[in-house]
Coordinates of C-alpha atoms in Angstrom, one line a residue:
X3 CA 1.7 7.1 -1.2
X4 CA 0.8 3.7 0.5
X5 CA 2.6 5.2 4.2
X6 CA 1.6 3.8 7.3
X7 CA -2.2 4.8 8.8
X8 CA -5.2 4.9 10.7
X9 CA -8.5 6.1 11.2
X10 CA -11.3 2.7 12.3
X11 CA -13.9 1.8 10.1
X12 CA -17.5 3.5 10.9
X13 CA -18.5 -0.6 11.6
X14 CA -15.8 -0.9 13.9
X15 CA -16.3 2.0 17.0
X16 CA -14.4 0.8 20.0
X17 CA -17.0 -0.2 22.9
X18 CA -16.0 2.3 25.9
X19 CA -14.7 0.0 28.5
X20 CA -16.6 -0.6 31.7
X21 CA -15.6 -1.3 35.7
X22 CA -16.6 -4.5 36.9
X23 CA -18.8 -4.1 40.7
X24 CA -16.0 -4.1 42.5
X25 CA -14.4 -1.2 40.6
X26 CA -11.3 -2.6 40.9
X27 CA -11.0 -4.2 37.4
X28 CA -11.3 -2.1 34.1
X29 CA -12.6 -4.7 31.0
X30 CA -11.1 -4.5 27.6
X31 CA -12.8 -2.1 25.2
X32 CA -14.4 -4.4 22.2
X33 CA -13.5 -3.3 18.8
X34 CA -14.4 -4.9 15.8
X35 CA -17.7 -6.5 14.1
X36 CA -20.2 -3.3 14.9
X37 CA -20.5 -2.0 18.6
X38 CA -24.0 -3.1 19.3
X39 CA -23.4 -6.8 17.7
X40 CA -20.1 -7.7 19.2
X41 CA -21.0 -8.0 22.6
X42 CA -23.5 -10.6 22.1
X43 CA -20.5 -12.4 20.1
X44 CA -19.2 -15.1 22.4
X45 CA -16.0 -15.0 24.2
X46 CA -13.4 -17.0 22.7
X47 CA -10.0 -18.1 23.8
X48 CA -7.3 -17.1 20.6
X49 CA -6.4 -20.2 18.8
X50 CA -3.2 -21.1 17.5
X51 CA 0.2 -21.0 18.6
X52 CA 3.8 -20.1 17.9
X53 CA 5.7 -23.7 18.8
X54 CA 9.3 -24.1 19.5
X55 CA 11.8 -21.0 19.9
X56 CA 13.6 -20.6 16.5
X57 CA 12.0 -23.5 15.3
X58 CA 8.3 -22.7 15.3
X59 CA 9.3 -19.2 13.4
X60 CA 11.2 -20.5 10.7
X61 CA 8.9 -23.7 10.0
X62 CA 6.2 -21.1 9.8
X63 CA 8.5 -18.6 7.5
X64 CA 9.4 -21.4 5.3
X65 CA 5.8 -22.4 4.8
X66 CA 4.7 -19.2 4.1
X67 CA 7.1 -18.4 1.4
X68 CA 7.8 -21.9 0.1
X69 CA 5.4 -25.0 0.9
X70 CA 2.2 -23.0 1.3
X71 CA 2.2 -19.4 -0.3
X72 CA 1.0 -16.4 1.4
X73 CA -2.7 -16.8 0.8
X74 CA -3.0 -20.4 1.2
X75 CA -0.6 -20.0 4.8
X76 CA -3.7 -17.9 6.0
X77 CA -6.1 -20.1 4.5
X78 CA -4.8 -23.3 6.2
X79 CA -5.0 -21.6 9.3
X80 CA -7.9 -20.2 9.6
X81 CA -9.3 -23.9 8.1
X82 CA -7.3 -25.5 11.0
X83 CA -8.3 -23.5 14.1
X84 CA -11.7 -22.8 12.6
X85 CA -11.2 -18.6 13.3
X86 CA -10.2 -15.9 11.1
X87 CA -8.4 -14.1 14.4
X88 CA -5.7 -17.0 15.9
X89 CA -1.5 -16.9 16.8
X90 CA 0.8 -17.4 14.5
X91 CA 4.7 -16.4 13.7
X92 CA 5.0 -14.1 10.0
X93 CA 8.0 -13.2 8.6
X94 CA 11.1 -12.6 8.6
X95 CA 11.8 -14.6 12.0
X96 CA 15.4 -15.0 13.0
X97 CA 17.4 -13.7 12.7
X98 CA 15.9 -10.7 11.4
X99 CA 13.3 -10.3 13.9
X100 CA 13.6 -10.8 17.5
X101 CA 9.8 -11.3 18.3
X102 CA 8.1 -12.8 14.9
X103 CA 4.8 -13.6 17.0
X104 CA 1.1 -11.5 16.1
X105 CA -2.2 -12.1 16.5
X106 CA -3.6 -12.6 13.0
X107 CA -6.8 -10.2 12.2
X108 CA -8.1 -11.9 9.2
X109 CA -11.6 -10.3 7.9
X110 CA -13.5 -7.2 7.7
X111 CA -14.6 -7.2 11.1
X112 CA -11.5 -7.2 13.1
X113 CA -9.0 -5.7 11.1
X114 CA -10.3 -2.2 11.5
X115 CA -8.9 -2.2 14.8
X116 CA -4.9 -1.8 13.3
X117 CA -6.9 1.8 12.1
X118 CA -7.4 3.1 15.9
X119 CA -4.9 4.5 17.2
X120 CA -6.0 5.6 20.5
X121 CA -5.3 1.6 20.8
X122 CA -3.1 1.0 18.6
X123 CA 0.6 1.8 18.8
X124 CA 2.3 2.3 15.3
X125 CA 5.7 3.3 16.4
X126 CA 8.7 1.4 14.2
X127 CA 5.6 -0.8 12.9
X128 CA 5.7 0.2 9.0
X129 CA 7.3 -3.1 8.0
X130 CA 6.0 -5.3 10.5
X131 CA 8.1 -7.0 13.0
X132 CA 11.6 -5.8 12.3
X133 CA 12.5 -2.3 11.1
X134 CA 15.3 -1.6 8.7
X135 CA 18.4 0.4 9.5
X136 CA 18.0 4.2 9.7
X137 CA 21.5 3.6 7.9
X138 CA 19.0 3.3 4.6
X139 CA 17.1 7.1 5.4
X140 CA 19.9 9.0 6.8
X141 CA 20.2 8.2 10.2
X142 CA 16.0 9.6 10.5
X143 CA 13.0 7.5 11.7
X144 CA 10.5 8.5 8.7
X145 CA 7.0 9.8 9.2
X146 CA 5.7 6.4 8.4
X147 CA 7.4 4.6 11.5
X148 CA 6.7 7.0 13.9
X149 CA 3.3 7.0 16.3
X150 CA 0.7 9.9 16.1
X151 CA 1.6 10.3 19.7
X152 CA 5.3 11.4 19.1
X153 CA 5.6 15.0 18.2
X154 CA 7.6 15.5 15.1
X155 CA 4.8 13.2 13.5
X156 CA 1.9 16.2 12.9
X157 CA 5.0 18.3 11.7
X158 CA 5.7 16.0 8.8
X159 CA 2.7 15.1 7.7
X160 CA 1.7 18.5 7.3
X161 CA 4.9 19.5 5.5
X162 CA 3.7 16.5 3.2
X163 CA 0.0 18.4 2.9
X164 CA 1.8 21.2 1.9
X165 CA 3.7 19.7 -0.6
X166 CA 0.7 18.1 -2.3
X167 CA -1.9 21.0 -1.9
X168 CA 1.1 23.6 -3.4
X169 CA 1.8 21.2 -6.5
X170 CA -1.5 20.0 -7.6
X171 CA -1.8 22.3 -10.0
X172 CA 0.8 20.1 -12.2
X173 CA -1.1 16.6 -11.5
X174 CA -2.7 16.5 -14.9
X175 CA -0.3 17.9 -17.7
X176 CA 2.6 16.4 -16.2
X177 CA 0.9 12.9 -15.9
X178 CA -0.2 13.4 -19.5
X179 CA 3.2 14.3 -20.3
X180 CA 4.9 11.5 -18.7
X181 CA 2.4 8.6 -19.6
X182 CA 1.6 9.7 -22.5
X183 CA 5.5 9.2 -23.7
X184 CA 4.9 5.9 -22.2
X185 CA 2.1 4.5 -24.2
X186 CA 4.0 6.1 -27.6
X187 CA 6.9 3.9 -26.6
X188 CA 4.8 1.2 -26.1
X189 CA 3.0 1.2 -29.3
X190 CA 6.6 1.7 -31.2
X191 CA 8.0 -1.5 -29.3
X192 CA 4.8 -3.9 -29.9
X193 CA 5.5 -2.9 -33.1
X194 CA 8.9 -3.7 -33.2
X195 CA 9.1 -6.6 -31.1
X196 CA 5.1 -8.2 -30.7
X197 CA 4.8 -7.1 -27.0
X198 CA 6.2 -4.4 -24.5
X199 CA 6.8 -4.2 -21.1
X200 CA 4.8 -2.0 -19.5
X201 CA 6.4 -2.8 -16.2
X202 CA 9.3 -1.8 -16.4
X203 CA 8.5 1.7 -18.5
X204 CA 5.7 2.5 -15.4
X205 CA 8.7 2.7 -13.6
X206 CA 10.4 5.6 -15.9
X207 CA 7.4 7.5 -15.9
X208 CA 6.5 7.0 -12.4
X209 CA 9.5 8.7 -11.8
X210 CA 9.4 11.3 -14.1
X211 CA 5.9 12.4 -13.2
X212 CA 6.4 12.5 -9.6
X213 CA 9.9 14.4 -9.7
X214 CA 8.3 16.8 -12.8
X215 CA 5.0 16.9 -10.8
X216 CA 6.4 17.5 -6.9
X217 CA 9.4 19.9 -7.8
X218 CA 9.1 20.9 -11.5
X219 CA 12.6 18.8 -12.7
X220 CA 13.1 16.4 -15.0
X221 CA 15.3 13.8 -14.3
X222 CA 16.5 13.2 -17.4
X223 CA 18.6 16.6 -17.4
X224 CA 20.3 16.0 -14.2
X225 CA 23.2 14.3 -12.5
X226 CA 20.8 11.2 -11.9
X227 CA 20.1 11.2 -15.5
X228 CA 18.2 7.9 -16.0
X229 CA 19.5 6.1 -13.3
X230 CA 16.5 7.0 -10.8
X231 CA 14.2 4.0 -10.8
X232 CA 17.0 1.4 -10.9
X233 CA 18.6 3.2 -8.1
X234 CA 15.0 2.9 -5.6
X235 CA 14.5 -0.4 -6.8
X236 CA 17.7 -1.4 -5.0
X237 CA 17.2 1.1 -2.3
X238 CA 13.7 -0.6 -1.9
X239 CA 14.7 -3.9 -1.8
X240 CA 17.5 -3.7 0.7
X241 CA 14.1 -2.6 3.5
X242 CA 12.0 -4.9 2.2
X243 CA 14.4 -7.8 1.4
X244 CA 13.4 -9.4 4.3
X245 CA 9.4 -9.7 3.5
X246 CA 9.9 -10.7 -0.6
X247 CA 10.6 -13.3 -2.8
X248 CA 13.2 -12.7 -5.7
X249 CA 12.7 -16.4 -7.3
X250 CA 16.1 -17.7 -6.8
X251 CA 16.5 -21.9 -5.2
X252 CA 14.1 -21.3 -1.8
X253 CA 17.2 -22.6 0.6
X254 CA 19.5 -20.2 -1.5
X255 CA 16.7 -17.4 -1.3
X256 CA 16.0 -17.8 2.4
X257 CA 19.5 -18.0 3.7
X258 CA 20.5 -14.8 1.9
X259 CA 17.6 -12.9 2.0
X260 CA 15.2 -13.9 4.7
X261 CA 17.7 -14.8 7.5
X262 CA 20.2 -11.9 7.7
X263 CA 20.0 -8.4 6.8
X264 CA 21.5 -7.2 3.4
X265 CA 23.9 -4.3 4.9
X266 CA 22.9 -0.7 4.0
X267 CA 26.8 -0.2 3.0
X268 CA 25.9 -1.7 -0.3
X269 CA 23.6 0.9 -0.9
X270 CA 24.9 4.2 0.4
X271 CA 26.4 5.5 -2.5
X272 CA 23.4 5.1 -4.3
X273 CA 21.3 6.5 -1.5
X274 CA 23.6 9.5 -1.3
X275 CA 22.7 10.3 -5.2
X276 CA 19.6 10.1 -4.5
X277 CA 19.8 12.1 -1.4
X278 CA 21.7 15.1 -3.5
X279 CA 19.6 14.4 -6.3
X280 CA 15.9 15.5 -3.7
X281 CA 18.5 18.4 -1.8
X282 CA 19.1 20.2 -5.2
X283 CA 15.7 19.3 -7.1
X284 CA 13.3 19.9 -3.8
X285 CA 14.7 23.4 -2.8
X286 CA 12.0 25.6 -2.7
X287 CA 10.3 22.9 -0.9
X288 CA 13.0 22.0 1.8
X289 CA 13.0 26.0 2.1
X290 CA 9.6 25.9 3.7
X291 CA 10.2 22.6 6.4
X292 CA 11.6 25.3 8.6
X293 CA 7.8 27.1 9.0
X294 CA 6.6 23.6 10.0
X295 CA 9.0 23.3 12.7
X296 CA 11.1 20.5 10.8
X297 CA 15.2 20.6 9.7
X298 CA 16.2 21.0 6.3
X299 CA 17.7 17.7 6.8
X300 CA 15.1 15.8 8.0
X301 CA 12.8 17.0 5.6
X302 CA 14.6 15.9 2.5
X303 CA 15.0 12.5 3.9
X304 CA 11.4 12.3 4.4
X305 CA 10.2 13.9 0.9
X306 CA 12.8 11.3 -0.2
X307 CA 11.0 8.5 0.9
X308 CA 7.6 9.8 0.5
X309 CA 8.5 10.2 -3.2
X310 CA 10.4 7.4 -3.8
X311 CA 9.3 5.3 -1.5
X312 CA 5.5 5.3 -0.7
X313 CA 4.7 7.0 -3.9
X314 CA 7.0 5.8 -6.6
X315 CA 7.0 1.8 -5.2
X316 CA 2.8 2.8 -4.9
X317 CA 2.7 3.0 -8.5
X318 CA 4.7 0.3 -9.2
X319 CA 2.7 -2.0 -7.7
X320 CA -1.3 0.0 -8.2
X321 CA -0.4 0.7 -11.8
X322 CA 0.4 -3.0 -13.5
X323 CA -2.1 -4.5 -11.0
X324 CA -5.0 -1.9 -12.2
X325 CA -3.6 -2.7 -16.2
X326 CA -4.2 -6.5 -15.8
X327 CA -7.5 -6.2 -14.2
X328 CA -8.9 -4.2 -16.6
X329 CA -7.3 -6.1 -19.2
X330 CA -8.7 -9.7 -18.1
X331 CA -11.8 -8.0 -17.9
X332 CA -11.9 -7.9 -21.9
X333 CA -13.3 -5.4 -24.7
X334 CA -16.7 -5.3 -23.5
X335 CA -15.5 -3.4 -20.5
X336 CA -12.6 -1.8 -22.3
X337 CA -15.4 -0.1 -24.8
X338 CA -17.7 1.2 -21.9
X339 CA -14.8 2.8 -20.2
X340 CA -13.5 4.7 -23.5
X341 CA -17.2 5.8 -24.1
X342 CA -17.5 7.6 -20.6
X343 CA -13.8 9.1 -20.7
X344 CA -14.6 10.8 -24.3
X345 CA -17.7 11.4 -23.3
X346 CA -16.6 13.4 -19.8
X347 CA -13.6 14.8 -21.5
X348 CA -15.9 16.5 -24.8
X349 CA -18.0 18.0 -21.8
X350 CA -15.4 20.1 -20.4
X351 CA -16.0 22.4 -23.9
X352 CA -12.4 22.3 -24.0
X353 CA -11.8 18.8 -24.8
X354 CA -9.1 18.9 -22.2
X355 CA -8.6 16.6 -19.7
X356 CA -9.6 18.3 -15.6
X357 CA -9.3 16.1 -12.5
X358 CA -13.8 18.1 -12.0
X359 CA -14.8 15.7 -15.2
X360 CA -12.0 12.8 -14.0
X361 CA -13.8 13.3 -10.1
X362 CA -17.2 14.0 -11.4
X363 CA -18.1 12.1 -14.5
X364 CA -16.3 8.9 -14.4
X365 CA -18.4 6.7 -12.3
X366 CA -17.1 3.8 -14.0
X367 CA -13.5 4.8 -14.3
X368 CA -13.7 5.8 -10.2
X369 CA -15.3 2.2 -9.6
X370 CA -12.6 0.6 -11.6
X371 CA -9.9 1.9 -9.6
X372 CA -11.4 1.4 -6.1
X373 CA -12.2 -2.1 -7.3
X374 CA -8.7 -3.0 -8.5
X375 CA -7.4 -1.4 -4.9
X376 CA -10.2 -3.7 -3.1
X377 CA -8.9 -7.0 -5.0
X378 CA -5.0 -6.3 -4.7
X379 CA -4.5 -3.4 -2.6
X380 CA -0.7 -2.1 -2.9
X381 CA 0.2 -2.5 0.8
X382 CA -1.2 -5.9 2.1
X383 CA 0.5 -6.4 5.1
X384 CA -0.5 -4.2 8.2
X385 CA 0.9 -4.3 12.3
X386 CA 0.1 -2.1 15.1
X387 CA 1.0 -3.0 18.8
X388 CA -2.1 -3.0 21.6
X389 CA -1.7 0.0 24.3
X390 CA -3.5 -1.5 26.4
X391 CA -6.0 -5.2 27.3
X392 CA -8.8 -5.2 24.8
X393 CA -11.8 -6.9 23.4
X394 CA -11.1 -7.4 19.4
X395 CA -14.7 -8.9 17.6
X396 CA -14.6 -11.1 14.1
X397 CA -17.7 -11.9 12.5
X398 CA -18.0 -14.7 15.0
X399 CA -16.6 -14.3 18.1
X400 CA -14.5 -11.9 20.5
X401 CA -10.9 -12.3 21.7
X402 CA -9.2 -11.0 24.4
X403 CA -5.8 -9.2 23.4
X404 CA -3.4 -8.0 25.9
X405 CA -1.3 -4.9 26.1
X406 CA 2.0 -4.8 24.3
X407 CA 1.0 -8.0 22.0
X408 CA 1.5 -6.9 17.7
X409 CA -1.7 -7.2 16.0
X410 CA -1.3 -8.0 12.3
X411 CA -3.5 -8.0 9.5
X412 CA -3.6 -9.4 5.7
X413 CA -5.6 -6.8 4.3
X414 CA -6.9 -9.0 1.1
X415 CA -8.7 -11.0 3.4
X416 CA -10.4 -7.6 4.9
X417 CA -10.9 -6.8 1.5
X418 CA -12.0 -9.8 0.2
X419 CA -14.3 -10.6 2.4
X420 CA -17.3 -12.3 1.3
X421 CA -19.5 -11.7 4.2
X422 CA -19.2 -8.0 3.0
X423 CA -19.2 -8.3 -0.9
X424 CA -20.7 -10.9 -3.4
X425 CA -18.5 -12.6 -5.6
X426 CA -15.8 -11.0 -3.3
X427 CA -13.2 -12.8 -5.1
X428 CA -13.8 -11.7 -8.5
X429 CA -13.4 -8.9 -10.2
X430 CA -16.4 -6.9 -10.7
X431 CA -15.9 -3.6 -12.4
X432 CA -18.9 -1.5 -11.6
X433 CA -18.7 -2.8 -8.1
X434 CA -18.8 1.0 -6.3
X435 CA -21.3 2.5 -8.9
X436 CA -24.2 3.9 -7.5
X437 CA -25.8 4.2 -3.8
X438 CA -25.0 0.8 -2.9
X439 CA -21.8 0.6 -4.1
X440 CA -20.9 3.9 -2.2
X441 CA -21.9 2.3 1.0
X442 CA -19.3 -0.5 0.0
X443 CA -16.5 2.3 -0.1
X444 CA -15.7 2.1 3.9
X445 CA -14.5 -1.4 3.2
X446 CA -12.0 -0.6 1.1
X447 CA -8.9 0.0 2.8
X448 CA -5.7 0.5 1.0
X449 CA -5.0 3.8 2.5
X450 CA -4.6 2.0 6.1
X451 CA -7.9 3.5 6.6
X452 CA -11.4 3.0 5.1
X453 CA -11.8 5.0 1.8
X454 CA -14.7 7.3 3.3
X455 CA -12.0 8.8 5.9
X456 CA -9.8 11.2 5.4
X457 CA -5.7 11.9 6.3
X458 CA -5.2 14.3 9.2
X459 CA -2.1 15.3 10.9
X460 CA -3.3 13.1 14.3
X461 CA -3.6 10.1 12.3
X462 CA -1.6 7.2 10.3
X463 CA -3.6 7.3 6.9
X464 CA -1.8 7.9 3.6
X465 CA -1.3 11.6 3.3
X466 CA -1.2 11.0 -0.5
X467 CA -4.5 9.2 -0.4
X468 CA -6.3 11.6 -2.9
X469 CA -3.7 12.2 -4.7
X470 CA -3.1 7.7 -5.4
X471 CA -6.9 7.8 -6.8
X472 CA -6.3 10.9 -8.7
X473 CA -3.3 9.3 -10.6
X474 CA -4.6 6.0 -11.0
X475 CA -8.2 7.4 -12.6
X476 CA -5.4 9.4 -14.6
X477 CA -3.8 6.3 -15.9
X478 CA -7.2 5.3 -17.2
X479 CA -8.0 8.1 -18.8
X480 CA -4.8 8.2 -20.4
X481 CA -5.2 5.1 -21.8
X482 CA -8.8 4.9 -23.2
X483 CA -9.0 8.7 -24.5
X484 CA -5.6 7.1 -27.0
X485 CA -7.1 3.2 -27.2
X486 CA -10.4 1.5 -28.0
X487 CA -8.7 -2.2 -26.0
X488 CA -6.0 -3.8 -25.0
X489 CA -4.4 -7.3 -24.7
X490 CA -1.9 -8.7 -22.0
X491 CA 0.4 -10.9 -20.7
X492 CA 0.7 -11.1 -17.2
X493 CA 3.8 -12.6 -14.9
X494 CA 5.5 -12.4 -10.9
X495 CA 7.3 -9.8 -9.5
X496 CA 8.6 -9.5 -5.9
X497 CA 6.6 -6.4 -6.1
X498 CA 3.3 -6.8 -7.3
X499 CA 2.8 -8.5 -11.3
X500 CA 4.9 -8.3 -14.0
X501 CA 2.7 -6.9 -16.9
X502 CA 3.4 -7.3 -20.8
X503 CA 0.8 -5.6 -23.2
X504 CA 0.6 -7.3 -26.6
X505 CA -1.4 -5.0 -28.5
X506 CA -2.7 -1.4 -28.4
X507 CA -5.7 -0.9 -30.6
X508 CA -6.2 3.0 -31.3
X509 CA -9.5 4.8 -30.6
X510 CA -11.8 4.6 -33.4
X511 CA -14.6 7.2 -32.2

């Protein structure tokens, strides 16, 4: 469930701030870089900045969608002002967002500070600088807009623990249920047609597994029939319209979708199916929100967009992405990983699949998925607000914030860092295997908090963090215990790649 977070990287403690002689003046705390190193960093003034009213902000939207890209718009930048931390407009601009300015954290070092949030604000910061209507989630400010600080924020998130902790006994069989109906489908339509779309069937059985999984229905027998995963997609897109790229003419593209906000009337009917779909399937569930001090109400609009949402659009975007990385890796990997899943899975004496041997005796499997989460982590785009003047470290130099000014970060460029990993850019599938590889596991990130940290209530971290990894290691498993390799053919998406598989060798030992 890629929600909002927190929680700052071990190599990131905030400094505690000190008076000057006179007393009188309290210095900003320095985060970032590591807190014996980035004092000696020297004191920079932030370059960059954010030109013309109107103009500067749409110049800089336009480039970043259009005449750049998103990578190479940070790229340029951090090329021209020689910094990986400098001002800058992102998207949307006007007339979407009022105030499109940040301070861009672009590396390992300072981008742990969007994880701290006794300095970080996260309030109505999920999307970045504008928020969608609470039109599109029943008039409610979700759990992942809201602060730590405001109250009803502990009470969802542990409605959310229980939701997960009371259901996981389901995780496996109905994953195996659901993606295991995907990959027969698959096989019968590469047969039929010479390639299948994965894409688009992840999205069937993403839904299916998480409704089966979270409240024991299927779907397929209710009102909503099959209707589900066409109906978030367009949910989806009419919050995140603003921040994606459908491929249509760029002047076209940007008028409509960039400039203005797509009006949550276009959507409510489908948001109200959904809505009764989650009142009559998640029951029992909203039954308990009560005992957590939450309303019935606002409790199925938040297991709403937990599910459908964080979850569902997760594994949209995690479950092609992991497919074509393993994929381009090629057969040599794709046999090592089928050895160790048959292997772990005859060691359970049952020959059943158990998320002990999927957690315990998969090193390479767990590497894969971390390492496909470092190079294309689901949620790139992180903001958080300063609470107050601060000290924030890169790897070369420290920068004065001031209070009330939105930090942003582009977490492939955290993640991708290759002042932290070798060959940072590429691939490498046993990457996290082994002592050293562990250490590397507090630089991954995805969670909106470094993988050896955990979701509490007090914090902004994915609540669904374990169970993400769980699923994904599941969608590997599932895959190599039926197939010895795999071929592809990879495309765009607005969200995340557009993934064809063109052929589906069966397991031969």
């Amino acid at each position: 469930m890629a929600s909002s977070a927190s929680l700052i990287l071990s190599s990131g403690t905030p400094i505690s701030p000190n008076r000057s002689r006179s007393g009188a003046h309290r210095r900003p705390a320095s985060i970032g870089a590591s807190s014996s190193a980035s004092v000696d960093l020297p004191l920079r003034k932030i370059p960059g900045d954010y030109g013309l009213p109107f103009l500067g902000p749409l110049c800089d939207r336009l480039a970043y969608f259009y005449f750049e890209g998103r990578d190479q718009f940070f790229r340029s930048r951090i090329r021209r002002y020689g910094s990986t931390v400098f001002r800058v407009n992102v998207p949307p601009g006007p007339f979407v967002a009022p105030d499109p300015r940040v301070v861009a954290l672009l590396d390992a070092a300072s981008f742990p500070v969007l994880f701290d949030t006794s300095l970080i604000e996260k309030r109505d910061l999920f999307t970045g600088t504008f928020m969608p209507s609470t039109e599109l989630t029943g008039g409610f400010r979700v759990l992942p807009y809201l602060d730590p600080a405001e109250p009803n924020h502990a009470q969802l998130k542990r409605l959310l623990f229980f939701l997960l902790g009371s259901r996981r006994h389901a995780v496996v069989a109905e994953f195996r249920r659901s993606f295991g109906s995907l990959f027969e489908a698959m096989e019968t339509e590469i047969a039929r047609e010479g390639k299948a779309d994965f894409s688009a069937a992840n999205d069937r059985a993403a839904f299916d597994f998480l409704v089966r999984c979270f409240f024991g229905t299927d779907p397929a027998g209710s009102r909503l029939d099959l209707d589900g995963p066409g109906l978030i997609n367009k949910w989806v897109l009419f919050q995140l319209g603003p921040l994606l790229k459908l491929g249509l003419p760029p002047y076209l593209e940007d008028f409509l979708l960039h400039s203005f906000r797509l009006p949550p009337a276009l959507v409510r009917a489908d948001y109200d199916r959904l809505t009764d779909f989650f009142r009559e399937s998640a029951g029992p569930f909203l039954d308990e929100a009560k005992r957590f001090g939450v309303s019935r109400e606002e409790a199925l609009h938040n297991v709403l967009f937990a599910t459908c949402f964080n979850a569902f659009s997760g594994m949209k975007v995690l479950f092609p992405s992991l497919i074509k990385w393993i994929g381009r890796a090629g057969a040599r990997l794709h046999g090592r990983i089928a050895e160790e899943v048959r292997s772990a899975v005859r060691g359970t004496g049952t020959g059943e699949v158990t998320v002990r041997a999927v957690e315990a005796a998969m090193p390479l499997t767990r590497s894969v998925v971390y390492e496909a989460l470092r190079v294309e982590p689901p949620m790139p785009l992180q903001y958080g607000r300063a609470k107050r003047d601060m000290m924030v470290a890169s790897h070369d130099g420290r920068f004065e914030v001031r209070a009330g000014e939105v930090l942003f970060g582009y977490q492939p460029f955290a993640t991708r860092d290759p002042r932290v990993f070798e060959r940072a850019e590429e691939f490498v599938a046993d990457r996290f295997v082994g002592a050293e590889g562990e250490a590397l596991l507090r630089h991954v990130l995805w969670s909106n908090g470094p993988e050896t940290e955990g979701p509490t209530a007090e914090n902004k971290q994915c609540a669904g963090k374990d169970f993400v990894v769980t699923v994904a290691r599941l969608l590997v498993v599932e895959l190599f215990l039926r197939y010895d390799s795999f071929e592809i053919e990879v495309g765009a998406s607005p969200l995340g790649s557009l993934v064809k598989l063109t052929s589906l060798k069966r397991a031969t030992f």
